[in-house]
mmCIF file with all atom_site columns, C-alpha atoms in Angstrom:
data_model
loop_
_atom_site.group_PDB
_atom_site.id
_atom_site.type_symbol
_atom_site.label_atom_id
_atom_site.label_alt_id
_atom_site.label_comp_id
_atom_site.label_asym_id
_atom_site.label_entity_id
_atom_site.label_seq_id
_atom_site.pdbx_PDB_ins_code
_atom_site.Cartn_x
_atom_site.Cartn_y
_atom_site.Cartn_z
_atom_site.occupancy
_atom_site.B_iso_or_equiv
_atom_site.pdbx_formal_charge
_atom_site.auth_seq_id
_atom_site.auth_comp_id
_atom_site.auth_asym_id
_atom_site.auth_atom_id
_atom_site.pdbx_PDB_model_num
ATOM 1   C CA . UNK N 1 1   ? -0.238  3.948  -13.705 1.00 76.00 ? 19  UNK N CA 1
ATOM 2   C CA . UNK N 1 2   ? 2.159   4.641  -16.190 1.00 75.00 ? 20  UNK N CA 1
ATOM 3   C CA . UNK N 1 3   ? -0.223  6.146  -18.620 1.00 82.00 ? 21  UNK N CA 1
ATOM 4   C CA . UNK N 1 4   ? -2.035  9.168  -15.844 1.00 80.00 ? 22  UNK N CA 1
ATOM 5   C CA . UNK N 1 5   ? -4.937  7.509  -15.953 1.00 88.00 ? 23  UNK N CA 1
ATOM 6   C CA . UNK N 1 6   ? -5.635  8.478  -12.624 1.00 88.00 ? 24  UNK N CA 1
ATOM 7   C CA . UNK N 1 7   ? -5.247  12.243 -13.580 1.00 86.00 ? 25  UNK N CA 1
ATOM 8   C CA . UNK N 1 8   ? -7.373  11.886 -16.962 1.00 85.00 ? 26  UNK N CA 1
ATOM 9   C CA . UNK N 1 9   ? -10.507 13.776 -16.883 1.00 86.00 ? 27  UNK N CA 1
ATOM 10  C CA . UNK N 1 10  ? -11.993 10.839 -19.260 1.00 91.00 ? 28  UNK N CA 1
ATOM 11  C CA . UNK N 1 11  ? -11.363 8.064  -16.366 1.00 92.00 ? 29  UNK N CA 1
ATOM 12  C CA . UNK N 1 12  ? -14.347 6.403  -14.600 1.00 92.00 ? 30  UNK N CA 1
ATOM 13  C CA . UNK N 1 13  ? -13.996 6.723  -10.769 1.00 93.00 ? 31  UNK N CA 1
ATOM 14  C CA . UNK N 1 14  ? -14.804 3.275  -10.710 1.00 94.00 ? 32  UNK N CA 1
ATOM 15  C CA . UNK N 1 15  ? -11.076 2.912  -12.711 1.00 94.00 ? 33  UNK N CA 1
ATOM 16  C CA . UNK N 1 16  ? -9.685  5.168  -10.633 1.00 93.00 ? 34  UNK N CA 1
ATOM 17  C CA . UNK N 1 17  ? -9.869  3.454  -7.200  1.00 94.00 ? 35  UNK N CA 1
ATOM 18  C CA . UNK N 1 18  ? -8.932  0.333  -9.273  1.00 94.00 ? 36  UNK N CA 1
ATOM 19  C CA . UNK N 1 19  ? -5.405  1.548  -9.825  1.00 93.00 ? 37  UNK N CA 1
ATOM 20  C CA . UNK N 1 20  ? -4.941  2.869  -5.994  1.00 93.00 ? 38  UNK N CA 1
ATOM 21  C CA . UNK N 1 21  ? -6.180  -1.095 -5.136  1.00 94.00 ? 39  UNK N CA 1
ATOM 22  C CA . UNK N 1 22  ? -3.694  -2.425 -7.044  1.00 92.00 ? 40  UNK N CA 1
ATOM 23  C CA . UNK N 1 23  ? -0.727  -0.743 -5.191  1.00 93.00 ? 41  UNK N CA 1
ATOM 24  C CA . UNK N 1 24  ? -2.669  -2.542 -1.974  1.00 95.00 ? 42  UNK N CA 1
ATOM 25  C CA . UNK N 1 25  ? 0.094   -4.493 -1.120  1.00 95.00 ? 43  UNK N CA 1
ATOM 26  C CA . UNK N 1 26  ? 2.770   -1.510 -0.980  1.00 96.00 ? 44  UNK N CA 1
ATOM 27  C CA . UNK N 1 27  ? 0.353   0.742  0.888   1.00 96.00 ? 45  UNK N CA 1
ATOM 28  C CA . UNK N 1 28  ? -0.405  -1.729 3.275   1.00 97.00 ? 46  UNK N CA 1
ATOM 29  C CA . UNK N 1 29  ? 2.920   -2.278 3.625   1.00 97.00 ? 47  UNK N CA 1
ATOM 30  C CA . UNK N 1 30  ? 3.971   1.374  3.917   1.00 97.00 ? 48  UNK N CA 1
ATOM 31  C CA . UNK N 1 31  ? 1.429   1.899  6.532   1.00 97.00 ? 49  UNK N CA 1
ATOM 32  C CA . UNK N 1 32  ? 2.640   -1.034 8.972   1.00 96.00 ? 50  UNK N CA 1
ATOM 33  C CA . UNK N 1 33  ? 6.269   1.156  8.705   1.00 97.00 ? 51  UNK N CA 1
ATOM 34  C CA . UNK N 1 34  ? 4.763   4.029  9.529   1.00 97.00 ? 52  UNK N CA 1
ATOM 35  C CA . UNK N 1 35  ? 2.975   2.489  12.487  1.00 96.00 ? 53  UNK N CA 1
ATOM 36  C CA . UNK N 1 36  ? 6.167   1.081  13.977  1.00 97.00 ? 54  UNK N CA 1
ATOM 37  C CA . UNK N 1 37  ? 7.922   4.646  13.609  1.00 97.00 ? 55  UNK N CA 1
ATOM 38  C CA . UNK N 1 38  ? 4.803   6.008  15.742  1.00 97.00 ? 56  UNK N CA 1
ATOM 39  C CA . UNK N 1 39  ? 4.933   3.850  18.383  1.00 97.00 ? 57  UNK N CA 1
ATOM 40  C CA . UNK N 1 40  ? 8.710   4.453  18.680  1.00 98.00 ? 58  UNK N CA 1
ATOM 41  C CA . UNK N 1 41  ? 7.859   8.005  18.567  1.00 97.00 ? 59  UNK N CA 1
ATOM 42  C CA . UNK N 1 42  ? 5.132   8.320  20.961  1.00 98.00 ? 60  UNK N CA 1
ATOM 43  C CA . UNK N 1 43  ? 7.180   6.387  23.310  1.00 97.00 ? 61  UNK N CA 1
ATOM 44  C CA . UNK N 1 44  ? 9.890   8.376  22.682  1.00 98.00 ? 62  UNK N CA 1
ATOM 45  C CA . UNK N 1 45  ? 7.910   11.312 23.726  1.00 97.00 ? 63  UNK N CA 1
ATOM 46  C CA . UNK N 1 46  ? 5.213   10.057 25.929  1.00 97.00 ? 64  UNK N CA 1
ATOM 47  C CA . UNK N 1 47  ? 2.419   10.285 23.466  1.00 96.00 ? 65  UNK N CA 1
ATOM 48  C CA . UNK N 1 48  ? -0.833  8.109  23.713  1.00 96.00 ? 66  UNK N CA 1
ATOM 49  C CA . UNK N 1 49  ? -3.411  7.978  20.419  1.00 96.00 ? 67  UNK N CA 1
ATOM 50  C CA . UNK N 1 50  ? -5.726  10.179 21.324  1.00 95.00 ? 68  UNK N CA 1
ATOM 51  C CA . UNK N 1 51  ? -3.142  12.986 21.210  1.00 95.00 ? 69  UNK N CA 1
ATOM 52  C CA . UNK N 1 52  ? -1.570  11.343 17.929  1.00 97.00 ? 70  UNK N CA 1
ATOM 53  C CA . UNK N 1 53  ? -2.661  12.791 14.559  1.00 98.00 ? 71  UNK N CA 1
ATOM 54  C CA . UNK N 1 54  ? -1.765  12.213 11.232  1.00 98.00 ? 72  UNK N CA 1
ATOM 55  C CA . UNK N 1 55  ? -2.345  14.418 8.009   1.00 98.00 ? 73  UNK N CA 1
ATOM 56  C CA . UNK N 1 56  ? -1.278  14.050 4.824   1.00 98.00 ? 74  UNK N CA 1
ATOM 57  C CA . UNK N 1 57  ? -1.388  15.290 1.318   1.00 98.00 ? 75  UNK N CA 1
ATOM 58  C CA . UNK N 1 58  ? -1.983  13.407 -2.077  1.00 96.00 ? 76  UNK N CA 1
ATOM 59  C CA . UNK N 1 59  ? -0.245  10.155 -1.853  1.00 95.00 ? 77  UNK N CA 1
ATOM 60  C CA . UNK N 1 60  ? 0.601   11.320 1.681   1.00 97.00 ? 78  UNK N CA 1
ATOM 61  C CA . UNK N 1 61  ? -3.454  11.408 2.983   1.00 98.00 ? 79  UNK N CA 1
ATOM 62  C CA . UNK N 1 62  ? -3.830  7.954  1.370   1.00 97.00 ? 80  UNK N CA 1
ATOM 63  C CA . UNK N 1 63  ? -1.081  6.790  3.200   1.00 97.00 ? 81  UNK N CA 1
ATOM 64  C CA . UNK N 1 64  ? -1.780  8.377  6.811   1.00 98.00 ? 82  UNK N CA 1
ATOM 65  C CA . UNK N 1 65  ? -5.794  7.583  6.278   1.00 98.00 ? 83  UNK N CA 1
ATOM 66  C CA . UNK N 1 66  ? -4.861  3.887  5.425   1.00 98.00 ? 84  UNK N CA 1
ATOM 67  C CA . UNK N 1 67  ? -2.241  3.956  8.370   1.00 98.00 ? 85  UNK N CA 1
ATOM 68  C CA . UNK N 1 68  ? -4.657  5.285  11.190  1.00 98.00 ? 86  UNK N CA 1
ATOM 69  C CA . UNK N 1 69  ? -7.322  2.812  10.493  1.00 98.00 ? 87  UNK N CA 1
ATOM 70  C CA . UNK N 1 70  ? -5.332  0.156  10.898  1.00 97.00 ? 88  UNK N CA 1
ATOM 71  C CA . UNK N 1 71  ? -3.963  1.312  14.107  1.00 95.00 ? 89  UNK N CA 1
ATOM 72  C CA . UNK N 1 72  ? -4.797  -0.838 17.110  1.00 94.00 ? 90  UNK N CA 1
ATOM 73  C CA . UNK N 1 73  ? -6.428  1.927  19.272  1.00 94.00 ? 91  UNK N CA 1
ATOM 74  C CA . UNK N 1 74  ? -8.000  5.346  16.916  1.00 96.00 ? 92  UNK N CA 1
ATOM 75  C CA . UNK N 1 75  ? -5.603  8.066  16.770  1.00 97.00 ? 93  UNK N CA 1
ATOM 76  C CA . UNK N 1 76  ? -6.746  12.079 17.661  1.00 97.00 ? 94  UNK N CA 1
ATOM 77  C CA . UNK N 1 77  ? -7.666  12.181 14.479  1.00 97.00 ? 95  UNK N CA 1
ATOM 78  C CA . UNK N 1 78  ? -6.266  11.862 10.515  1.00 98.00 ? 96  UNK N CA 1
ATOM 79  C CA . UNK N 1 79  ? -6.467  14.520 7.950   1.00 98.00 ? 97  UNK N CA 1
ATOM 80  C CA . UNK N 1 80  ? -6.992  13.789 4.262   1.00 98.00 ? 98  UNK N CA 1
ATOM 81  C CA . UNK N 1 81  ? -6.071  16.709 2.288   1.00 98.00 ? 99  UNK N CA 1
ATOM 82  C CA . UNK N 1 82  ? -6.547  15.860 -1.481  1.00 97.00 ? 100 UNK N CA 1
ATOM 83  C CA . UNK N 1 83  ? -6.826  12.404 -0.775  1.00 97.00 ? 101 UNK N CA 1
ATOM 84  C CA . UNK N 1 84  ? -8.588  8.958  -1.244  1.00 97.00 ? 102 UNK N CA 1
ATOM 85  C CA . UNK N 1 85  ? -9.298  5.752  0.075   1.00 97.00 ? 103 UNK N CA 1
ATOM 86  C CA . UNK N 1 86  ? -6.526  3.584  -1.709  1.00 96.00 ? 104 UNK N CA 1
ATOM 87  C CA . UNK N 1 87  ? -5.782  -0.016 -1.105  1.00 96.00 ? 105 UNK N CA 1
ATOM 88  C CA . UNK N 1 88  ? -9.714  -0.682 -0.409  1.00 95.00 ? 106 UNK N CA 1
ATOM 89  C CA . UNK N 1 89  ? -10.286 -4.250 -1.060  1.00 94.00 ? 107 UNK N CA 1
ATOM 90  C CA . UNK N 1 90  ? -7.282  -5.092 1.589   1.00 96.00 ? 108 UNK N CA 1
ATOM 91  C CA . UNK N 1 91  ? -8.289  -1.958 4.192   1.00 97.00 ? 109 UNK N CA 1
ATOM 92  C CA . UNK N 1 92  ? -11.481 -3.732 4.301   1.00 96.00 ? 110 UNK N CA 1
ATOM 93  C CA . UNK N 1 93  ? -10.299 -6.456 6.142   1.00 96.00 ? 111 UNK N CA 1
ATOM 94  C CA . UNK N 1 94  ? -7.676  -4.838 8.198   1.00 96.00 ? 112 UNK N CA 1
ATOM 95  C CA . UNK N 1 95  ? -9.711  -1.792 10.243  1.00 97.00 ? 113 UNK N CA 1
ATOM 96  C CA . UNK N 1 96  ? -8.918  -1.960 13.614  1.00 96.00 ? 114 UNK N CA 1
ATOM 97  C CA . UNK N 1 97  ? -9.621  1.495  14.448  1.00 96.00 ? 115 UNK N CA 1
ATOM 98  C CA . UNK N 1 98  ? -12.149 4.294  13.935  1.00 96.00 ? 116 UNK N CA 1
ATOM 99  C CA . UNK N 1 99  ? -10.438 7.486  14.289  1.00 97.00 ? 117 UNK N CA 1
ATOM 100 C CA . UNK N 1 100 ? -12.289 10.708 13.239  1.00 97.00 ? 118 UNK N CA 1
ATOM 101 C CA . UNK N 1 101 ? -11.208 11.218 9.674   1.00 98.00 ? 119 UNK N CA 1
ATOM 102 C CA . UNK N 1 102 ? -10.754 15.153 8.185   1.00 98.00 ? 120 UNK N CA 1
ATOM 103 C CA . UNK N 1 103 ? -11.497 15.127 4.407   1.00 98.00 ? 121 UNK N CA 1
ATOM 104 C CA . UNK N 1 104 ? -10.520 18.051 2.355   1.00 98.00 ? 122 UNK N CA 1
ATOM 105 C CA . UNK N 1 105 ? -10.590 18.405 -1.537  1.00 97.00 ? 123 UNK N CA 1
ATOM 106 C CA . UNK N 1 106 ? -10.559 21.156 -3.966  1.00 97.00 ? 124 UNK N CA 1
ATOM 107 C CA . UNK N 1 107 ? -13.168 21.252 -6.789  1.00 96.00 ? 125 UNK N CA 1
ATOM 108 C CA . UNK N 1 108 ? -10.425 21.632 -9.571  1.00 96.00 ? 126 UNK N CA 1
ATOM 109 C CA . UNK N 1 109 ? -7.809  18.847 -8.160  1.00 95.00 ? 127 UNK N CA 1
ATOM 110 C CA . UNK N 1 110 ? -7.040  17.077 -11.510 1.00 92.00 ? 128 UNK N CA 1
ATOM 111 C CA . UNK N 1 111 ? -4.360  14.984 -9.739  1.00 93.00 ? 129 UNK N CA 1
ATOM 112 C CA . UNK N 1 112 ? -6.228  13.712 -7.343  1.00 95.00 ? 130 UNK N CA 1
ATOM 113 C CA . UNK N 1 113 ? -9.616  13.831 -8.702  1.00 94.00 ? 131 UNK N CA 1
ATOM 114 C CA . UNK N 1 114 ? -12.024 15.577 -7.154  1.00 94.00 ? 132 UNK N CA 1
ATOM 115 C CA . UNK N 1 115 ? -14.752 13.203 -8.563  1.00 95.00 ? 133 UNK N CA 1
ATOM 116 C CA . UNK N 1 116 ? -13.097 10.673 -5.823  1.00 96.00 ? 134 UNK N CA 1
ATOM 117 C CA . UNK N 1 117 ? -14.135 12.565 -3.237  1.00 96.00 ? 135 UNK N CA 1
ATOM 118 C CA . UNK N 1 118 ? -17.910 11.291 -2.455  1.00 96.00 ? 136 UNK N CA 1
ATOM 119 C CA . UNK N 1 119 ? -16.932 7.898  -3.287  1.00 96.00 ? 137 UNK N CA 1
ATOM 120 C CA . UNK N 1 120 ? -14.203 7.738  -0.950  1.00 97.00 ? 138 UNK N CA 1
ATOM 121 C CA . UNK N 1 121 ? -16.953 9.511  2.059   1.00 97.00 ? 139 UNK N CA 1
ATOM 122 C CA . UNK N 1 122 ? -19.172 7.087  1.236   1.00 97.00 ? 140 UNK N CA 1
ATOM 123 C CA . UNK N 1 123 ? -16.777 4.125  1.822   1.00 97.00 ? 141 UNK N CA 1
ATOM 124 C CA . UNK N 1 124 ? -15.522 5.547  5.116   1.00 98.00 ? 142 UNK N CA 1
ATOM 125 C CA . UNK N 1 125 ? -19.300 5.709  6.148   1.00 97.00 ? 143 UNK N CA 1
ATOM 126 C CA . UNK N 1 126 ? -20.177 2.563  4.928   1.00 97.00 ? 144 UNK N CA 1
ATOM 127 C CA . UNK N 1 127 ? -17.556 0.969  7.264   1.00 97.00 ? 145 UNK N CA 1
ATOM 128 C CA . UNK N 1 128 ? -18.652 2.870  10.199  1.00 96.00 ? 146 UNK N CA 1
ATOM 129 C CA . UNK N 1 129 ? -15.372 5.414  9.941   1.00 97.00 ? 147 UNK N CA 1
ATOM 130 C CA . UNK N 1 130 ? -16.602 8.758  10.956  1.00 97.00 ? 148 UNK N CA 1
ATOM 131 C CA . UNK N 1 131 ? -15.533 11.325 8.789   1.00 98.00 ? 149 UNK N CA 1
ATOM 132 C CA . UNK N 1 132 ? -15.754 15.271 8.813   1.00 97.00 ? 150 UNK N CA 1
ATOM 133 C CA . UNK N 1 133 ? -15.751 16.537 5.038   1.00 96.00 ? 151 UNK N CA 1
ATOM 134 C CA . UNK N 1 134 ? -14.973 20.143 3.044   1.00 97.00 ? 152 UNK N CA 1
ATOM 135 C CA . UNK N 1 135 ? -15.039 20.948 -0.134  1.00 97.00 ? 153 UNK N CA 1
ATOM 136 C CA . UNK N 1 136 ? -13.446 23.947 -1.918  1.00 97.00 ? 154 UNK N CA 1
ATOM 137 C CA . UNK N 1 137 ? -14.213 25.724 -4.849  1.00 96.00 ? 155 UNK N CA 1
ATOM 138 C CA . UNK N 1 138 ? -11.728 25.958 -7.555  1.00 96.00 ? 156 UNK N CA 1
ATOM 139 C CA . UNK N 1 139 ? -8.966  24.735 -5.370  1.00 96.00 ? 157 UNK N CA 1
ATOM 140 C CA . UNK N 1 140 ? -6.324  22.650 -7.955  1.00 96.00 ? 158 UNK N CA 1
ATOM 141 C CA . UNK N 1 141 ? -4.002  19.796 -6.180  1.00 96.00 ? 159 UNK N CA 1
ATOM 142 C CA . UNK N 1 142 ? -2.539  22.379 -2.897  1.00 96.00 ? 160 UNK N CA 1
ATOM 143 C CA . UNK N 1 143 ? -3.300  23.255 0.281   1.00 97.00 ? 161 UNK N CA 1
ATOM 144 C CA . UNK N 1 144 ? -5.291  26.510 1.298   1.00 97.00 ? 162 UNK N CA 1
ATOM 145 C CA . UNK N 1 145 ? -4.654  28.473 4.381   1.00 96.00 ? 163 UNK N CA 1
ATOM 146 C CA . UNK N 1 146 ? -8.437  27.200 5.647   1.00 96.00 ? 164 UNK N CA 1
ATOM 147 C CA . UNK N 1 147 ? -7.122  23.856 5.640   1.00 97.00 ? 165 UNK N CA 1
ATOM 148 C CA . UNK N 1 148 ? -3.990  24.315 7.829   1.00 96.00 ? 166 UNK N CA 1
ATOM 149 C CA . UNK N 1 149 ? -6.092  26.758 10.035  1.00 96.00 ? 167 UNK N CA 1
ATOM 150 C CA . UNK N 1 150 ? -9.131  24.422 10.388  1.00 96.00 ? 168 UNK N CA 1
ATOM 151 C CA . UNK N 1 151 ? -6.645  21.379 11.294  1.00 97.00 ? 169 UNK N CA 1
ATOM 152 C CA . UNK N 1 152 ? -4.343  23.286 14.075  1.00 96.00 ? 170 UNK N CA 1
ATOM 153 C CA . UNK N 1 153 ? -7.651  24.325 15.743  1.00 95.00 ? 171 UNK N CA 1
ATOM 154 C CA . UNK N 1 154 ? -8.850  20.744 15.965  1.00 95.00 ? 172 UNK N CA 1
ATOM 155 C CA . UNK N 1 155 ? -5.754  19.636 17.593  1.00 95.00 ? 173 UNK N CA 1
ATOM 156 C CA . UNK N 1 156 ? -5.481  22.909 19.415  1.00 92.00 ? 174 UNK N CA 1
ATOM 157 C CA . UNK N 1 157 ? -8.905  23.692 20.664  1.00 85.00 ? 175 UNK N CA 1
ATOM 158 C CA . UNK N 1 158 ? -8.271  27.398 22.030  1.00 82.00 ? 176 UNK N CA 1
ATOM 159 C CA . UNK N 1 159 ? -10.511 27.413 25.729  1.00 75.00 ? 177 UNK N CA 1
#
């Protein structure tokens, strides 16, 4: 995208998501790397899926949303923080797991659009990924304190 379209105001969503498809190849290739250094890591450490959970921000929660559904068993979870479904055409036909999926996007995120957001819910839900969402109000592209909070006490559920 050598022009920002992604980041222009003026862009149709629709145009959008066709600039994160056309990377398809390198995400899905990214995400098959990552995948190998998790299994090295969780045996490594003695670490199944379901206590495995990846989060990532910007390029990062494409990346770690795109890597845990095409995990072979879900993970604990993945966390999307300014994020979007990239690579979509391809992810279509490689799912192979349904992890819980943590959305978060700010309202004023010009980098990451924030007009990307319901599209990308509604194309987790249409292929049967469940996914937890939050919005916040005049966030830009960062991370907020809620957001970190909210994710340690889903993988750390106090008793």
């Amino acid at each position: 995208d050598s022009e920002n379209k992604r980041s222009n105001p003026q862009t149709p969503v629709e145009d959008i998501f066709a600039i994160y498809n056309d990377a398809a190849l390198e995400i899905d290739f990214c995400a098959e790397t990552i995948n190998t250094f998790i299994d090295t890591q969780q045996c490594l450490f003695n670490i199944d899926d379901a206590h495995t959970f990846l989060i990532g921000f910007s390029q990062g929660a494409m990346l770690a949303l795109y890597t845990a559904l095409t995990r072979p068993e879900p993970l604990g979870g993945a966390f999307v923080l300014s994020g979007l479904v990239a690579g979509e055409f391809l992810l279509k036909q490689k799912i192979s797991a349904e992890p819980q999926v943590y959305m978060f996007h700010g309202t004023a995120d010009l980098k990451v659009q924030s007009k990307t957001f319901p599209h990308s819910v509604e194309w987790l839900e249409n292929h049967q990924i469940p996914v937890k969402q939050r919005i916040y109000s005049g966030l830009a592209h960062r991370i907020n304190e809620d957001e970190i909070m909210t994710i340690a006490t889903i993988i750390n559920p106090k008793p």
